[in-house]
PDB file of C-alpha atoms in Angstrom:
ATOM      1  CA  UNK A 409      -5.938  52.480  22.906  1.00 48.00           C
ATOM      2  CA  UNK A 410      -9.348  51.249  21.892  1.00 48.00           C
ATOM      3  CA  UNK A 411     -12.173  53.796  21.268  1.00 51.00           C
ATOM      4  CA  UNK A 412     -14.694  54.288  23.773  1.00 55.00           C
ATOM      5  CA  UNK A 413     -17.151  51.874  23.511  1.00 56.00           C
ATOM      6  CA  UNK A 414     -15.419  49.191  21.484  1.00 51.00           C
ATOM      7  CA  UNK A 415     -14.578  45.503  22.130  1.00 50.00           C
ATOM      8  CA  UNK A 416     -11.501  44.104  23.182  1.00 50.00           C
ATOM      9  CA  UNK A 417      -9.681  42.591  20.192  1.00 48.00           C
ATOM     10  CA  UNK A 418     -10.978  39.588  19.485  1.00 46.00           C
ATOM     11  CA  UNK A 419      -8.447  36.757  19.830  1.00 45.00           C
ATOM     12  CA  UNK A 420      -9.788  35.323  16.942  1.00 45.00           C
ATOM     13  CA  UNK A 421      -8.539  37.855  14.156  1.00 48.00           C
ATOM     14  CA  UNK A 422      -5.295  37.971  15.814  1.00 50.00           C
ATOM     15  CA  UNK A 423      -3.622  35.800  13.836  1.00 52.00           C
ATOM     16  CA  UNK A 424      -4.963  37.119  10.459  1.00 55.00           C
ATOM     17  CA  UNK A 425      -1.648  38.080   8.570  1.00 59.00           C
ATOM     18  CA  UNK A 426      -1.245  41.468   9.026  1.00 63.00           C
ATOM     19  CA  UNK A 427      -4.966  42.212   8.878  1.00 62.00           C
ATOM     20  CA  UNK A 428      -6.199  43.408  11.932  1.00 65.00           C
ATOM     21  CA  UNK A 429      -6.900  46.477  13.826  1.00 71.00           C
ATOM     22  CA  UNK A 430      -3.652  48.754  14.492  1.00 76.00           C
ATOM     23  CA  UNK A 431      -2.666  49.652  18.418  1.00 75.00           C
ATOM     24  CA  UNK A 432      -1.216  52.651  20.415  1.00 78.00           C
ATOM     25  CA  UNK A 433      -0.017  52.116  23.723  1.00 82.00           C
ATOM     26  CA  UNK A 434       0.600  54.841  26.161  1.00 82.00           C
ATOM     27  CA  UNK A 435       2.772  54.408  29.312  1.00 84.00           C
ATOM     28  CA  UNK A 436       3.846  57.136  31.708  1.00 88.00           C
ATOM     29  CA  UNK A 437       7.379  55.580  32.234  1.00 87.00           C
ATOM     30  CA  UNK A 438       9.693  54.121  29.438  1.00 86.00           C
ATOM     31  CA  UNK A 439       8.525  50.664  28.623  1.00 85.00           C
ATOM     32  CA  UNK A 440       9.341  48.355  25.356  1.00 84.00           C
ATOM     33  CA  UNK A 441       6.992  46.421  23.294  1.00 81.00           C
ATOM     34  CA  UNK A 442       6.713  43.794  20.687  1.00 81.00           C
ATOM     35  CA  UNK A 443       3.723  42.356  18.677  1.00 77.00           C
ATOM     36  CA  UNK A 444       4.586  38.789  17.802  1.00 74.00           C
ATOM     37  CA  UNK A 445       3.568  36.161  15.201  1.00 63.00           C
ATOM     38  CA  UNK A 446       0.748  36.076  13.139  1.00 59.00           C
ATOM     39  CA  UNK A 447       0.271  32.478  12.949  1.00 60.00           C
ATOM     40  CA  UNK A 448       2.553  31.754   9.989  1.00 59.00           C
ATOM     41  CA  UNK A 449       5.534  32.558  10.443  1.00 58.00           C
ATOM     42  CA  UNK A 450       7.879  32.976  13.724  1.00 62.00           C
ATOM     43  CA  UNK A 451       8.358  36.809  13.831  1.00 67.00           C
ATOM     44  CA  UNK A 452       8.332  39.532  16.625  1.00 77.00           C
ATOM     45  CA  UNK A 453       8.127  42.971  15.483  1.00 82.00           C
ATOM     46  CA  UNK A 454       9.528  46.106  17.918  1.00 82.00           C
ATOM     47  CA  UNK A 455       6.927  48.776  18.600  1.00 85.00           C
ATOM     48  CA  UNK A 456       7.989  52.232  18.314  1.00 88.00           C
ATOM     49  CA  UNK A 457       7.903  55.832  20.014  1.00 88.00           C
ATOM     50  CA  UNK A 458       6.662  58.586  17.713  1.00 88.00           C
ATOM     51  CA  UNK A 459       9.564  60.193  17.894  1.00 88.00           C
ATOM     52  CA  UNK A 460      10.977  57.146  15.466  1.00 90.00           C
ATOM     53  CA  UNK A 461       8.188  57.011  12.790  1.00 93.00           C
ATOM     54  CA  UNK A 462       8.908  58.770   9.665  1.00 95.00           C
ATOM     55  CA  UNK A 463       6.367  59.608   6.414  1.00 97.00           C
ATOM     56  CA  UNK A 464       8.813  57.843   4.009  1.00 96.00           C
ATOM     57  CA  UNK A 465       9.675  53.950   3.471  1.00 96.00           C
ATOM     58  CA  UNK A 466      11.560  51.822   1.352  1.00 95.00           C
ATOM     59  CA  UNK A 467      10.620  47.485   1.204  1.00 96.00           C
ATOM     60  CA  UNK A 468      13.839  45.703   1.056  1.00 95.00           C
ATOM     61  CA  UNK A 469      12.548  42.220   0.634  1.00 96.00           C
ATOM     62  CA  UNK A 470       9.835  41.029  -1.193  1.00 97.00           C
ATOM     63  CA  UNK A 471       6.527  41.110   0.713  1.00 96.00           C
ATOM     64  CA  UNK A 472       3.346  39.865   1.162  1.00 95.00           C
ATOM     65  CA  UNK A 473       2.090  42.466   2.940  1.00 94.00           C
ATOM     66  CA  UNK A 474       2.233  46.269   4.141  1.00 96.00           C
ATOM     67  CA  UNK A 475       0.604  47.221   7.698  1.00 93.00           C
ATOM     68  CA  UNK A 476       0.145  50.766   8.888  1.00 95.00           C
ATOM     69  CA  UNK A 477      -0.533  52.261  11.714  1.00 94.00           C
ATOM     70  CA  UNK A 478      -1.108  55.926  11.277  1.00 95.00           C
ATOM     71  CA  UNK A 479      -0.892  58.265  14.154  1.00 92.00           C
ATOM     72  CA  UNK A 480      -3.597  61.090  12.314  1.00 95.00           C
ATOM     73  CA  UNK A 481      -6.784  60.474  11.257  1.00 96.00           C
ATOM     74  CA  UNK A 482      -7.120  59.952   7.137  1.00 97.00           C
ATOM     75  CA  UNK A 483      -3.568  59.624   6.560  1.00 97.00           C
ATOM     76  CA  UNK A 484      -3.196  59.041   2.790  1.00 98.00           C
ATOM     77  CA  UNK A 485      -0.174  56.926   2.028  1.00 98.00           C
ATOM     78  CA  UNK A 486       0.776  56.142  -1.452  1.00 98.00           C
ATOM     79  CA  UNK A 487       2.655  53.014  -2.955  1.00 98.00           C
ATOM     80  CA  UNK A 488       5.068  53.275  -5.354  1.00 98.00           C
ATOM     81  CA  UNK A 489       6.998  49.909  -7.654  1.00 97.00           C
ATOM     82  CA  UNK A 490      10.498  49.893  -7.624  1.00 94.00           C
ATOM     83  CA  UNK A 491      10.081  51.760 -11.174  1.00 96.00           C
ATOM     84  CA  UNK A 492       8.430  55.063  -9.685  1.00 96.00           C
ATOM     85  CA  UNK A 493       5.140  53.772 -10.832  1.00 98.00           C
ATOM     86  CA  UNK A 494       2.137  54.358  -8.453  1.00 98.00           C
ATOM     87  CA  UNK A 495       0.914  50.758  -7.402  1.00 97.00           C
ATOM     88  CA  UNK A 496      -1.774  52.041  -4.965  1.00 97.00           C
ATOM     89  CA  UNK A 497      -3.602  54.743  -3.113  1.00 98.00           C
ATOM     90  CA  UNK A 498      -5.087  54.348   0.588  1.00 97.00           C
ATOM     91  CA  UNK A 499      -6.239  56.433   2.865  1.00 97.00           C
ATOM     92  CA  UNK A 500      -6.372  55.322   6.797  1.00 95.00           C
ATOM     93  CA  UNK A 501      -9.565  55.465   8.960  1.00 93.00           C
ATOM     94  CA  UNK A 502     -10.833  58.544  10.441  1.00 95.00           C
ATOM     95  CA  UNK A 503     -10.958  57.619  14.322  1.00 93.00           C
ATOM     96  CA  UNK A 504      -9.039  61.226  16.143  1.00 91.00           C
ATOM     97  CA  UNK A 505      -6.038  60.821  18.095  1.00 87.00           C
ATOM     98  CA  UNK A 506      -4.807  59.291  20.469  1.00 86.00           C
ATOM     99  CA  UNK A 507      -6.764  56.168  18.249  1.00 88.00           C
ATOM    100  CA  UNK A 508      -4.657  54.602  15.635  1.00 89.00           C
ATOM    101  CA  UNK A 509      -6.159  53.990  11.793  1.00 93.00           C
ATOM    102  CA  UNK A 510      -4.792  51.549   9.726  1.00 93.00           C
ATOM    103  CA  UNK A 511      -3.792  51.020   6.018  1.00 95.00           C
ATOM    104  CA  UNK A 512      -3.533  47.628   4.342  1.00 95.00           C
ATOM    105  CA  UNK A 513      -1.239  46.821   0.876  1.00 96.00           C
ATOM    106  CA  UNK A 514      -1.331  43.677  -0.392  1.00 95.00           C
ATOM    107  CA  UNK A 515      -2.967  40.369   0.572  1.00 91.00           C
ATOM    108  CA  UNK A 516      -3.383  38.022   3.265  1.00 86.00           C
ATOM    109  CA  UNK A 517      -2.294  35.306   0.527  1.00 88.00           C
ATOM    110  CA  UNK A 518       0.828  34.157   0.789  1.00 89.00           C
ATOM    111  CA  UNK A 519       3.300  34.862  -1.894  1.00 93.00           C
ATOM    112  CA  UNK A 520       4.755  38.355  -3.477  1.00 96.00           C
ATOM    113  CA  UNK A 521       2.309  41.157  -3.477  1.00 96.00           C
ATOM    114  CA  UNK A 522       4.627  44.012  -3.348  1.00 97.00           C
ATOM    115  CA  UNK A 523       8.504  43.440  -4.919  1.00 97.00           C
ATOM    116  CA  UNK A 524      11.234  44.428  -3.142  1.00 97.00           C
ATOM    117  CA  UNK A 525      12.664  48.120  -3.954  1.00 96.00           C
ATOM    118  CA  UNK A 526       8.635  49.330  -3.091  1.00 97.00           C
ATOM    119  CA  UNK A 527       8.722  53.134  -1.836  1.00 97.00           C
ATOM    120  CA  UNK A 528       5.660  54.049   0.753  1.00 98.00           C
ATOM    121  CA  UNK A 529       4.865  57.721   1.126  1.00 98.00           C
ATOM    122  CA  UNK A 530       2.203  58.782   3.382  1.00 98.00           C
ATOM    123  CA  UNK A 531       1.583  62.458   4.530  1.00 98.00           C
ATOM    124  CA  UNK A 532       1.698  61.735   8.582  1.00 97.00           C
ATOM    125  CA  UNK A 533       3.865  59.979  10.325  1.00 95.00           C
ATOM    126  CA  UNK A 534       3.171  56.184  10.458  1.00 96.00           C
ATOM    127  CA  UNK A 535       4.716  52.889  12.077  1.00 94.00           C
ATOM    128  CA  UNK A 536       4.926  50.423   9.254  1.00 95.00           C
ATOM    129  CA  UNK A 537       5.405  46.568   9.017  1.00 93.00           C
ATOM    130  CA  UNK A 538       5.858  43.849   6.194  1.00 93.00           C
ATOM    131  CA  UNK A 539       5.596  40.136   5.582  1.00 92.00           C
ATOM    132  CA  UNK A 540       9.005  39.078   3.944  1.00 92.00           C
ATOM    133  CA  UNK A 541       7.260  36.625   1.111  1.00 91.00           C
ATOM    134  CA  UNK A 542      10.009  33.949   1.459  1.00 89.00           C
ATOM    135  CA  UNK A 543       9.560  32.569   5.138  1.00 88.00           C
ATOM    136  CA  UNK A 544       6.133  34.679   5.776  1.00 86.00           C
ATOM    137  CA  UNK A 545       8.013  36.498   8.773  1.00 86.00           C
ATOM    138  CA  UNK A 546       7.258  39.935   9.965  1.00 87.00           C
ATOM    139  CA  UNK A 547       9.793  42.340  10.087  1.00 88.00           C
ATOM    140  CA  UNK A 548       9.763  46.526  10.920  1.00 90.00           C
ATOM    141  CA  UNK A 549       9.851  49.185   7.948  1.00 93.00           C
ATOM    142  CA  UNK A 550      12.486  51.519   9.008  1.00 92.00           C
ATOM    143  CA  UNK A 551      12.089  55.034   8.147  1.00 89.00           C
ATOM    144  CA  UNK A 552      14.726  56.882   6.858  1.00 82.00           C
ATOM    145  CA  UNK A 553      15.169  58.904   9.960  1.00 78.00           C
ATOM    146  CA  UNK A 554      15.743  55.479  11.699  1.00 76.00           C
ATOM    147  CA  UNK A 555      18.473  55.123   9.446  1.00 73.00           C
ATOM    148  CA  UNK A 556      20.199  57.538  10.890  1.00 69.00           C
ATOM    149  CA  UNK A 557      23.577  57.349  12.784  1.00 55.00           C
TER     150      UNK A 557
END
């Protein structure tokens, strides 16, 4: 959903690595949805129901990027190294729900940003996405709950 009022997303700052304005898309039967490649890579990522996103995730590659689409309004989610060090801080945008904000870690520069072993913690529940930094391919943060059997 867009707010009221806004534009479309432009097609041009589609394919910005990771870098562009999160989505939520609402259906009133069961449906499945992907976003796919950014333009440098060849990746599909799987869009999720609420029900799956979790407040907790661990990188297990190397990335170039972090995307986050939080489902509350100034969602703070905090990045921590493989160490337990606090890498960074960021808060999401404040538009109310049922419109998603997003948080950005890292670059849109190719290469490692964030090392693999990365914790994020946010304090709402959040659909989350990284750039694996060896083939600059897209690939779903699971939450622990997703991990689930």
């Amino acid at each position: 959903r867009r707010p009221p009022g806004s534009t479309p997303f432009p097609y041009t700052t589609l394919f910005r690595p990771g870098d562009t304005a999160a989505a939520h898309v609402v259906a009133d039967k069961p449906i499945g949805a992907v976003q796919i490649a950014d333009s440098d890579g060849s990746d599909t990522t799987t869009l999720l129901p609420e029900y799956e996103l979790g407040k907790e995730y661990y990188v297990p590659q190397n990335a170039q990027y972090i995307t986050v689409a939080a489902t509350q309004p100034n969602t703070n989610c905090l990045l921590y190294n493989s160490s337990g060090g606090l890498e960074d801080n960021q808060t999401s945008g404040s538009q109310a729900r049922p419109y998603p904000n997003r948080v950005y870690f890292g670059s849109t520069t190719d290469g490692t940003n964030i090392a693999a072993g990365a914790k994020l913690v946010c304090d709402e529940l959040v659909y989350a996405y990284y750039e694996y930094s060896s083939n600059n391919d897209e690939h779903n943060l699971w939450s622990l709950k997703a991990n689930r059997q």
